[in-house]
Coordinates of C-alpha atoms in Angstrom, one line a residue:
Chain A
X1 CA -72.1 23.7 116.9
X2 CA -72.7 21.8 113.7
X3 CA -72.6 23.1 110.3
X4 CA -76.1 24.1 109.9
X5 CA -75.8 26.3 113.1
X6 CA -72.8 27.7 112.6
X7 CA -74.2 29.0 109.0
X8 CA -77.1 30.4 110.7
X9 CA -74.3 32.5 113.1
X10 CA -72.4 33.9 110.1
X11 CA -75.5 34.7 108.6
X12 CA -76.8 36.6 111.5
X13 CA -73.1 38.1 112.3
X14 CA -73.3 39.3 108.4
X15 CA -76.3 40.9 108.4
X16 CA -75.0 43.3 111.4
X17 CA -72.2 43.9 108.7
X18 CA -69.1 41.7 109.8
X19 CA -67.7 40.9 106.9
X20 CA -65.7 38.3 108.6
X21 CA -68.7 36.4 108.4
X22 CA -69.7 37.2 105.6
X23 CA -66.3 36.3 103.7
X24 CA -66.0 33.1 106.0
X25 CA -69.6 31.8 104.6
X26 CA -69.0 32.7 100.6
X27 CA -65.5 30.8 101.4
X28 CA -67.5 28.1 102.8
X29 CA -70.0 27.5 99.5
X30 CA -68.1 28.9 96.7
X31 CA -66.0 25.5 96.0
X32 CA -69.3 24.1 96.0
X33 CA -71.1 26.8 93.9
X34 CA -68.2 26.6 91.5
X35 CA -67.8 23.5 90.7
X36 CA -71.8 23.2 90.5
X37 CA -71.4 25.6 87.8
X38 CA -68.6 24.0 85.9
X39 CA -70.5 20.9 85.3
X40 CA -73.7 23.1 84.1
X41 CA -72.0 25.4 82.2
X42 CA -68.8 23.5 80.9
X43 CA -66.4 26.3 81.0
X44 CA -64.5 28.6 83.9
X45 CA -66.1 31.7 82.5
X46 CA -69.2 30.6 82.5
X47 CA -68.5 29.2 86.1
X48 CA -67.0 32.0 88.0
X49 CA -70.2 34.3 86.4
X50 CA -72.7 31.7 87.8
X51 CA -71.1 31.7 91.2
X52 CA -70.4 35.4 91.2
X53 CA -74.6 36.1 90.4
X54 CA -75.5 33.1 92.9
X55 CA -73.8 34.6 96.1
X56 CA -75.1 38.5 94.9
X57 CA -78.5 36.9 94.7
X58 CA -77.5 35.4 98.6
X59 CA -75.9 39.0 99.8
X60 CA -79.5 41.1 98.5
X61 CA -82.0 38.0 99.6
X62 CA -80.0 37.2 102.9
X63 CA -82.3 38.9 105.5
X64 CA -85.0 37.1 103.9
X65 CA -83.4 33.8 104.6
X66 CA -85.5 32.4 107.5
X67 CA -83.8 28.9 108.5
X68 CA -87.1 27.0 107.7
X69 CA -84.5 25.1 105.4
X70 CA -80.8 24.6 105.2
X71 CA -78.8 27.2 104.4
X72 CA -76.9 25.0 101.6
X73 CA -80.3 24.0 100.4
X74 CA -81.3 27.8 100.1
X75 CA -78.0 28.8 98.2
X76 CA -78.7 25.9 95.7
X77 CA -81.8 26.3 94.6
X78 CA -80.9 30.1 94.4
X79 CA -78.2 28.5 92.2
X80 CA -80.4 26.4 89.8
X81 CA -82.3 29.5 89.3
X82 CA -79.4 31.5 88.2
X83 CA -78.4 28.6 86.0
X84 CA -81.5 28.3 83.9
X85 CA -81.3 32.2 83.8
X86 CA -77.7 32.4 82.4
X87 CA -78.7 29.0 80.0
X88 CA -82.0 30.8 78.6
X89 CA -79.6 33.9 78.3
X90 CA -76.8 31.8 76.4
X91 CA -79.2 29.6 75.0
X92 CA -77.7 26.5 76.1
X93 CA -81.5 25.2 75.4
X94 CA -80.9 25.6 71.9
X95 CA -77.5 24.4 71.5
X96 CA -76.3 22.4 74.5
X97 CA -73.4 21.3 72.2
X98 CA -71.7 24.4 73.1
X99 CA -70.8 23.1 76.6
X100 CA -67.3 22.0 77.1
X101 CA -66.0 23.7 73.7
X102 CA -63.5 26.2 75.6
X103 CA -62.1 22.7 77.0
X104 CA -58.3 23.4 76.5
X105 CA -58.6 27.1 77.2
X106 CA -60.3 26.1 80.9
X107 CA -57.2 23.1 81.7
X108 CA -55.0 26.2 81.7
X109 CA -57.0 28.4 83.4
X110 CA -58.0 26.4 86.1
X111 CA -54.6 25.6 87.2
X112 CA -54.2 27.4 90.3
X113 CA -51.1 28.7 92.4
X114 CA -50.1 27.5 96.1
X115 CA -48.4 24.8 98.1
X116 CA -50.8 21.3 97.1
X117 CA -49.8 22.4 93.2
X118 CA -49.2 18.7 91.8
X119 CA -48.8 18.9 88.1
X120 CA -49.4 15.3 87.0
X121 CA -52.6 14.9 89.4
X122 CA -53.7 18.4 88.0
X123 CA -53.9 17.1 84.6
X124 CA -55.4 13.5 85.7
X125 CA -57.9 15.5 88.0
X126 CA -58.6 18.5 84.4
X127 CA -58.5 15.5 81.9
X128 CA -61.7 13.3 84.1
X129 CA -63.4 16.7 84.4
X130 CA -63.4 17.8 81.5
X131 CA -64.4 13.9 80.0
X132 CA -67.7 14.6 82.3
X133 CA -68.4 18.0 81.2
X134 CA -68.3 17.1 77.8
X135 CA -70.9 14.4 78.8
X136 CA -73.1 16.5 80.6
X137 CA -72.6 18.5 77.3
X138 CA -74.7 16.1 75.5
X139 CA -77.8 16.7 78.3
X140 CA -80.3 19.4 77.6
X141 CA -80.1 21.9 80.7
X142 CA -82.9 20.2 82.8
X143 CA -81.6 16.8 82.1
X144 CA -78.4 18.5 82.8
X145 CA -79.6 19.7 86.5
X146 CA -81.1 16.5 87.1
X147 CA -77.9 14.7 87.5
X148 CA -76.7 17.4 88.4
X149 CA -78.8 17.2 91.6
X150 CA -79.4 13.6 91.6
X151 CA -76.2 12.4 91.3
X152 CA -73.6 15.4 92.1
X153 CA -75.9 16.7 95.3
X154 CA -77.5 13.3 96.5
X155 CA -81.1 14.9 96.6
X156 CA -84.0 12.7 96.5
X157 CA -86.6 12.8 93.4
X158 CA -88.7 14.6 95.8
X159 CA -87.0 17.2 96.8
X160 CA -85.7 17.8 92.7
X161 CA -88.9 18.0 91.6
X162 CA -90.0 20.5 94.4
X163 CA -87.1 22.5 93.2
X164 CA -87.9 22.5 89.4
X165 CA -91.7 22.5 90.1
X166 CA -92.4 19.5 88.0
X167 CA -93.7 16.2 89.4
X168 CA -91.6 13.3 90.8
X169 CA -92.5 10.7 88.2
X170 CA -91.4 13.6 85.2
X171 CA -88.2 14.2 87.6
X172 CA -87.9 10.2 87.4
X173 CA -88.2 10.1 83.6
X174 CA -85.8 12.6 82.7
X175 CA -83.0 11.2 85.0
X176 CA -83.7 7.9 83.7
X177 CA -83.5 9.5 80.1
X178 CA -80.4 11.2 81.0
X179 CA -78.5 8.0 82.0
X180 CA -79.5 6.7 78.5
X181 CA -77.5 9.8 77.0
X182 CA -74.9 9.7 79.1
X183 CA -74.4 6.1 78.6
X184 CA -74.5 6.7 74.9
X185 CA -71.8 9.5 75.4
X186 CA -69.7 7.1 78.1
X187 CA -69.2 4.8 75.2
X188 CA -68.6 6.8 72.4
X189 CA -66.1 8.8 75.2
X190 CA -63.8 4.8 75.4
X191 CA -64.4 4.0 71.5
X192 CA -61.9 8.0 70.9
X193 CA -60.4 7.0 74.2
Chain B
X1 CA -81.8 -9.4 71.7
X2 CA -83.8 -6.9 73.3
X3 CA -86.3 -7.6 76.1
X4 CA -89.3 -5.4 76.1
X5 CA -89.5 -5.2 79.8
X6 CA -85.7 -3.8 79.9
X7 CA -87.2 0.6 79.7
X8 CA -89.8 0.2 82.1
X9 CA -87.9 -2.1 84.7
X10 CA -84.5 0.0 84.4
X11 CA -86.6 3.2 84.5
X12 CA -88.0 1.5 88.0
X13 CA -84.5 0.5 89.7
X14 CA -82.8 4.1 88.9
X15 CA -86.2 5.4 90.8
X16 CA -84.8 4.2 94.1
X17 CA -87.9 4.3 95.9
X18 CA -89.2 0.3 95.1
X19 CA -91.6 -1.8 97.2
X20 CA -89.2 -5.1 98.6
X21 CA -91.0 -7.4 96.4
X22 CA -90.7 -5.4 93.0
X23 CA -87.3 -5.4 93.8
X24 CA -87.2 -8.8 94.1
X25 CA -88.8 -9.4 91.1
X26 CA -86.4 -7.2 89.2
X27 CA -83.5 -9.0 90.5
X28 CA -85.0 -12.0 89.5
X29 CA -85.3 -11.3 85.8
X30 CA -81.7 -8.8 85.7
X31 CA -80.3 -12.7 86.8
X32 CA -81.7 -14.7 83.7
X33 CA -82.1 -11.7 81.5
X34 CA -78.8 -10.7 79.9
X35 CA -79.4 -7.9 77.8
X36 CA -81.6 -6.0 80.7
X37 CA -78.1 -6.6 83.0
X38 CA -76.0 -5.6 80.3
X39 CA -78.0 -2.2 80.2
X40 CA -77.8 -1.8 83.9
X41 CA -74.3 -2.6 84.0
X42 CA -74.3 0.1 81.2
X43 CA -76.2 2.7 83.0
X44 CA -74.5 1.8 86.3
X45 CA -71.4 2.3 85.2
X46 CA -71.9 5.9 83.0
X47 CA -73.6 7.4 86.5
X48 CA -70.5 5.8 88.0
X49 CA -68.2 7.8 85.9
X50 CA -69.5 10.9 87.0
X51 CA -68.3 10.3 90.6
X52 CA -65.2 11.1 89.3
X53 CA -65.0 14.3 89.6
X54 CA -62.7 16.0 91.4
X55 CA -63.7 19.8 92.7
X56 CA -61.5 22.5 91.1
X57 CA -60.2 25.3 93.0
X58 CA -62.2 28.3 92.4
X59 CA -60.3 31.4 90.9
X60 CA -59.3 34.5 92.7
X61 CA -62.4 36.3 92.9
X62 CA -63.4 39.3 95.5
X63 CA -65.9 37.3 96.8
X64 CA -67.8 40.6 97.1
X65 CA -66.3 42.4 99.9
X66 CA -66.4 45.3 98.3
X67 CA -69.7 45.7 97.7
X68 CA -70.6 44.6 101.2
X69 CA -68.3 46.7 102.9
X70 CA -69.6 49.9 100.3
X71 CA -73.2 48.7 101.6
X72 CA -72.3 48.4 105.3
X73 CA -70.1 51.2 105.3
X74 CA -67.4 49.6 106.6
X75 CA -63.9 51.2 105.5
X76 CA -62.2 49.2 103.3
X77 CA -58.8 47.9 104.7
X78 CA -56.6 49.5 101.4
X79 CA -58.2 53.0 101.8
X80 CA -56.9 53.7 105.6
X81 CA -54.3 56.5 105.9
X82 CA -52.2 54.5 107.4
X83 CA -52.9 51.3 105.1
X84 CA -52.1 53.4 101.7
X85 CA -48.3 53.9 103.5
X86 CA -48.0 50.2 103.9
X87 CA -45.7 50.2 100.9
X88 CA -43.3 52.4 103.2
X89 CA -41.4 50.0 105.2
X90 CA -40.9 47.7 102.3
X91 CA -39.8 50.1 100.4
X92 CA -37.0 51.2 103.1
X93 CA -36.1 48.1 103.1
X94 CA -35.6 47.6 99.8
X95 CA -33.5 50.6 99.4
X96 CA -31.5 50.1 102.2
X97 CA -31.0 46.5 100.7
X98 CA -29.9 47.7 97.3
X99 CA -27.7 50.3 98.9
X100 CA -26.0 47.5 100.9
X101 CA -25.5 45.0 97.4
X102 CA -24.7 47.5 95.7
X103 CA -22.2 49.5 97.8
X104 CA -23.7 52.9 97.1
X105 CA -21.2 55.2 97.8
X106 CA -22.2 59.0 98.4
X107 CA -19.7 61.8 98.3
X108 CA -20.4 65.4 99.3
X109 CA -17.9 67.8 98.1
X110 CA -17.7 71.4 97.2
X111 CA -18.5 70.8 93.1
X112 CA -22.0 68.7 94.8
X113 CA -22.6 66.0 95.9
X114 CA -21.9 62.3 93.9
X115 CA -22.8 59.2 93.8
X116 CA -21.3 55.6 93.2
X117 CA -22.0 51.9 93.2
X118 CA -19.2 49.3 94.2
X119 CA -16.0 50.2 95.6
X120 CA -12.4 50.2 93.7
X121 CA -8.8 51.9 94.7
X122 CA -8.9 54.7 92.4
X123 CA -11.6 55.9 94.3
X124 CA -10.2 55.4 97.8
X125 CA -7.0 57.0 96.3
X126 CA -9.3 60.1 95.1
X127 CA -11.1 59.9 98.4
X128 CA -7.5 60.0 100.8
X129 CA -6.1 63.1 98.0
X130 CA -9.4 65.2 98.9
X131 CA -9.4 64.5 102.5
X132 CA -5.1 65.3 102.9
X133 CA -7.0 68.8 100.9
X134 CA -9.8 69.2 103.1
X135 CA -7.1 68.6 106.3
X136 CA -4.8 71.6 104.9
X137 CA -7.5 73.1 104.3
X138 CA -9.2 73.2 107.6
X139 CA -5.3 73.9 109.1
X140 CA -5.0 77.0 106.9
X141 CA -8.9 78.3 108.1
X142 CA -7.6 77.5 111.7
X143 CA -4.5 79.2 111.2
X144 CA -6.6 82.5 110.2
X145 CA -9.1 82.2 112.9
X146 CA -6.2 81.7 115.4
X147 CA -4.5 84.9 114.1
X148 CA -7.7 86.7 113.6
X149 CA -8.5 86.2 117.6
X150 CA -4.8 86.7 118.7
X151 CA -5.3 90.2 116.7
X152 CA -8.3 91.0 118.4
X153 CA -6.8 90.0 121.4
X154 CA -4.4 92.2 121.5
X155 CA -6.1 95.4 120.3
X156 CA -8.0 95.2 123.6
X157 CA -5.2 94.1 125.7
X158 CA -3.7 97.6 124.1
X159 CA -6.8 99.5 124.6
X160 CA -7.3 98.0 128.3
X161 CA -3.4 99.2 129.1
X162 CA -4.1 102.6 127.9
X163 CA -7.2 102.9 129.6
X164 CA -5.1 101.5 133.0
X165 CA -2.6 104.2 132.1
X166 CA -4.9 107.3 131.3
X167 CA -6.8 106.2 134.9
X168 CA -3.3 105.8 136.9
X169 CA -2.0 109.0 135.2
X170 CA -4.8 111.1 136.2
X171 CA -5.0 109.6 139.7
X172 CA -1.2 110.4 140.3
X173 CA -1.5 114.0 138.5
X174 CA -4.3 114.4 141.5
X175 CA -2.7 113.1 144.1
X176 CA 0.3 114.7 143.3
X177 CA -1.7 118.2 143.1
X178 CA -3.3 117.1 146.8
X179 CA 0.4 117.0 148.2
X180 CA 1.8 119.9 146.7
X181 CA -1.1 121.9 148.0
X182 CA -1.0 120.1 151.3
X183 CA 2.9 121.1 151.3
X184 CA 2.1 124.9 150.3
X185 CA -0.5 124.6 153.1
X186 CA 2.3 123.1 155.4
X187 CA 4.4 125.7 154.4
X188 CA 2.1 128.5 155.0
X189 CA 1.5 127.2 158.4
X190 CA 5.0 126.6 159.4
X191 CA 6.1 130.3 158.1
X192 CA 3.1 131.9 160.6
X193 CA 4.4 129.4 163.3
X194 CA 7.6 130.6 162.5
X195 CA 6.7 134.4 162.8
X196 CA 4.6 133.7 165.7
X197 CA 8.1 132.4 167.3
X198 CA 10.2 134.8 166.7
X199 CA 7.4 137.7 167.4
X200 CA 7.9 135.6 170.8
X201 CA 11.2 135.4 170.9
X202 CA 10.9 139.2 170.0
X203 CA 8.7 139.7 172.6
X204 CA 10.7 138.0 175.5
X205 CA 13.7 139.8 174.5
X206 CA 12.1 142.8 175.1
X207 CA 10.9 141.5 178.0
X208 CA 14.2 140.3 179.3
X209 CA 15.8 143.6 178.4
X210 CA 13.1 145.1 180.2
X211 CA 14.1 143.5 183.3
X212 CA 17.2 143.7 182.5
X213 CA 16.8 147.6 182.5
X214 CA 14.6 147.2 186.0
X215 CA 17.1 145.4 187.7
X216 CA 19.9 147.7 186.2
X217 CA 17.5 151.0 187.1
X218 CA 17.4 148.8 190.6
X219 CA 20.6 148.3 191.0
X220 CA 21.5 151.6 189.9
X221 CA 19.3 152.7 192.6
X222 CA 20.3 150.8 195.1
X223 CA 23.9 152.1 194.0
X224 CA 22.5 155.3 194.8
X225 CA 21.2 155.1 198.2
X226 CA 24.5 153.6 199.5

């Protein structure tokens, strides 16, 4: 059974109310989901309320989910939705800046309890996250999903600009643009570095 | 130096989708043109950077059980009867351990009952002094009981005798009363036998005289015919 059928299983074993299934397929995305929203939103908070508002969206909408498409490409696009939502709402359009200013409060929240807790990769691993976030802070929020898409979920200019509703060549230009800014931001990250 | 082909051509190679001989081209001019490479290499390496990133380990969240087992109506594993006494057997466990470290020691006596933690030899002294107490004092009940019963014991061994005694008395008084009248009746008898006898006796003297007198009136007569 490969991945694709075995989401379409818990999804049918959730709808007749196991909540194995259910908890097994939210345990399967939510890494996923997550860290998606980390890089959009730039802080843990911010993160944990874009995941938590992506998988209620997936619990009321599930019975509506027909398999034409991947499950994972169902759950993300239900996840870009919810992220221009929550960026209209804290008007990251406006002032994109704001992205990655709870940086040292996140390193310490992020650190999680168990047996794989390595200290000195933990900080390596927070310290390159947090120098990407706070390039991605630089991107406007479609920009900002662009990469996000392009480069963080390997879709084609295609399928992003069927996502976002905008044609391929505008998808093209603002990636394009994007890389620009994030050059700009790579270098300015080595010249503090 | 800039090169005014550099935006359109880079915009082109990030696009991904290029016709072989486009590419070609490109290559061609990003190998004699230096500041187009320099921007590629630029570009290149900043979406480069991004790959990074290492996924973080998402929070403890609920992952909204508790709305889907509200909305499925399927009982939620901390609200069972038996699930809310979970805590039981740990906690049994606990106490038992912290009785065990702590050598609780629990004494009932007559003042109540007491408690202690840890063991020492005033105690054990204290505990030998109330038990040599509670020894006498359990003789000294036994004692009491024992007497107590023995008294008991012998009221009815006293009242059993007499009753024995009244019984055997009365018995003997009636059989006694049986013998004397039996005797008197003896007696009675023996006294008519007795006069029967002798009226007998009486009789056969008179009898005997009788023919005594006939064979004297005989012989008389007899006398007299000679």
């Amino acid at each position: 059974m490969n991945l694709t059928d075995e989401d379409e299983a818990l999804i049918a074993a959730a709808l007749n109310g196991s909540t194995y299934a259910w908890e097994k397929l939210v345990k399967r995305y939510e890494s996923k989901i997550y860290n998606h929203g980390l890089r959009l939103m730039g802080n843990s908070t911010d993160a944990m309320d874009l995941m938590q508002e992506v998988f209620l969206g997936v619990y009321r909408n599930l019975h509506r989910f027909r398999g034409d498409a991947k499950f994972s490409s169902w759950i993300f696009r239900i996840a870009y939705n919810k992220a221009v939502d929550l960026g209209r709402r804290k008007r990251l359009f406006s002032s994109h800046t704001r992205v990655g200013e709870q940086e040292e409060m996140d390193v310490l929240e992020s650190i999680p309890g168990g047996a794989s807790f390595e200290p000195e990769k933990m900080v390596v691993d927070q310290e390159q996250n947090q120098r990407i976030i706070a390039m991605l802070g630089k991107l406007p929020i479609e920009q900002r999903l662009i990469v996000e898409l392009k480069v963080f979920q390997a879709k084609t200019f295609q399928e992003i600009a069927d996502v976002q509703d905008v044609s391929e060549n505008t998808v093209k230009t603002r990636f394009y643009t994007a890389l620009k800014k994030l050059k700009v931001a790579s270098e300015e990250n080595h010249v503090l570095s | 130096m800039s090169c005014p082909k550099t935006e359109h051509l880079l915009q082109e190679y990030f696009a991904d989708d290029l016709a072989p001989l486009t590419r070609e081209e490109m290559e061609n001019h990003l190998r004699f043109c230096d500041h187009c490479s320099a921007e590629l290499e630029a570009l290149m390496l900043a979406q480069s950077s991004l790959n990074h990133w290492q996924d973080q380990r998402v929070p403890h969240w609920d992952r909204g059980m508790e709305l889907f087992r509200r909305e499925h109506r399927v009982p939620s594993p901390g609200f069972s009867f038996w699930s809310k006494l979970q805590w039981v057997p740990s906690a049994a466990s606990f106490a038992m351990l912290a009785i065990l470290l702590l050598n609780v020691t629990v004494v009932s006596s007559d003042s109540g009952i007491s408690i202690s933690f840890g063991a020492n030899k005033i105690e054990s002294a204290l505990l030998e002094s109330r038990l040599f107490a509670f020894e006498q004092q359990q003789e000294a009940d036994m004692d009491e009981l024992v007497q107590r019963f023995e008294d008991r014991q012998d009221s009815n061994n006293i009242e059993l005798l007499q009753a024995v005694i009244d019984q055997t008395q009365q018995t003997t008084a009636e059989n006694l009363d049986l013998i004397y009248a039996f005797f008197e009746q003896q007696r009675l008898q023996d006294l008519e036998d007795m006069r029967l006898g002798y009226q007998e006796l009486v009789d056969s003297d008179y009898a005997t005289i009788r023919s005594l007198q006939q064979i004297a009136q005989f012989v008389s007569y007899q006398g007299d015919i000679r």
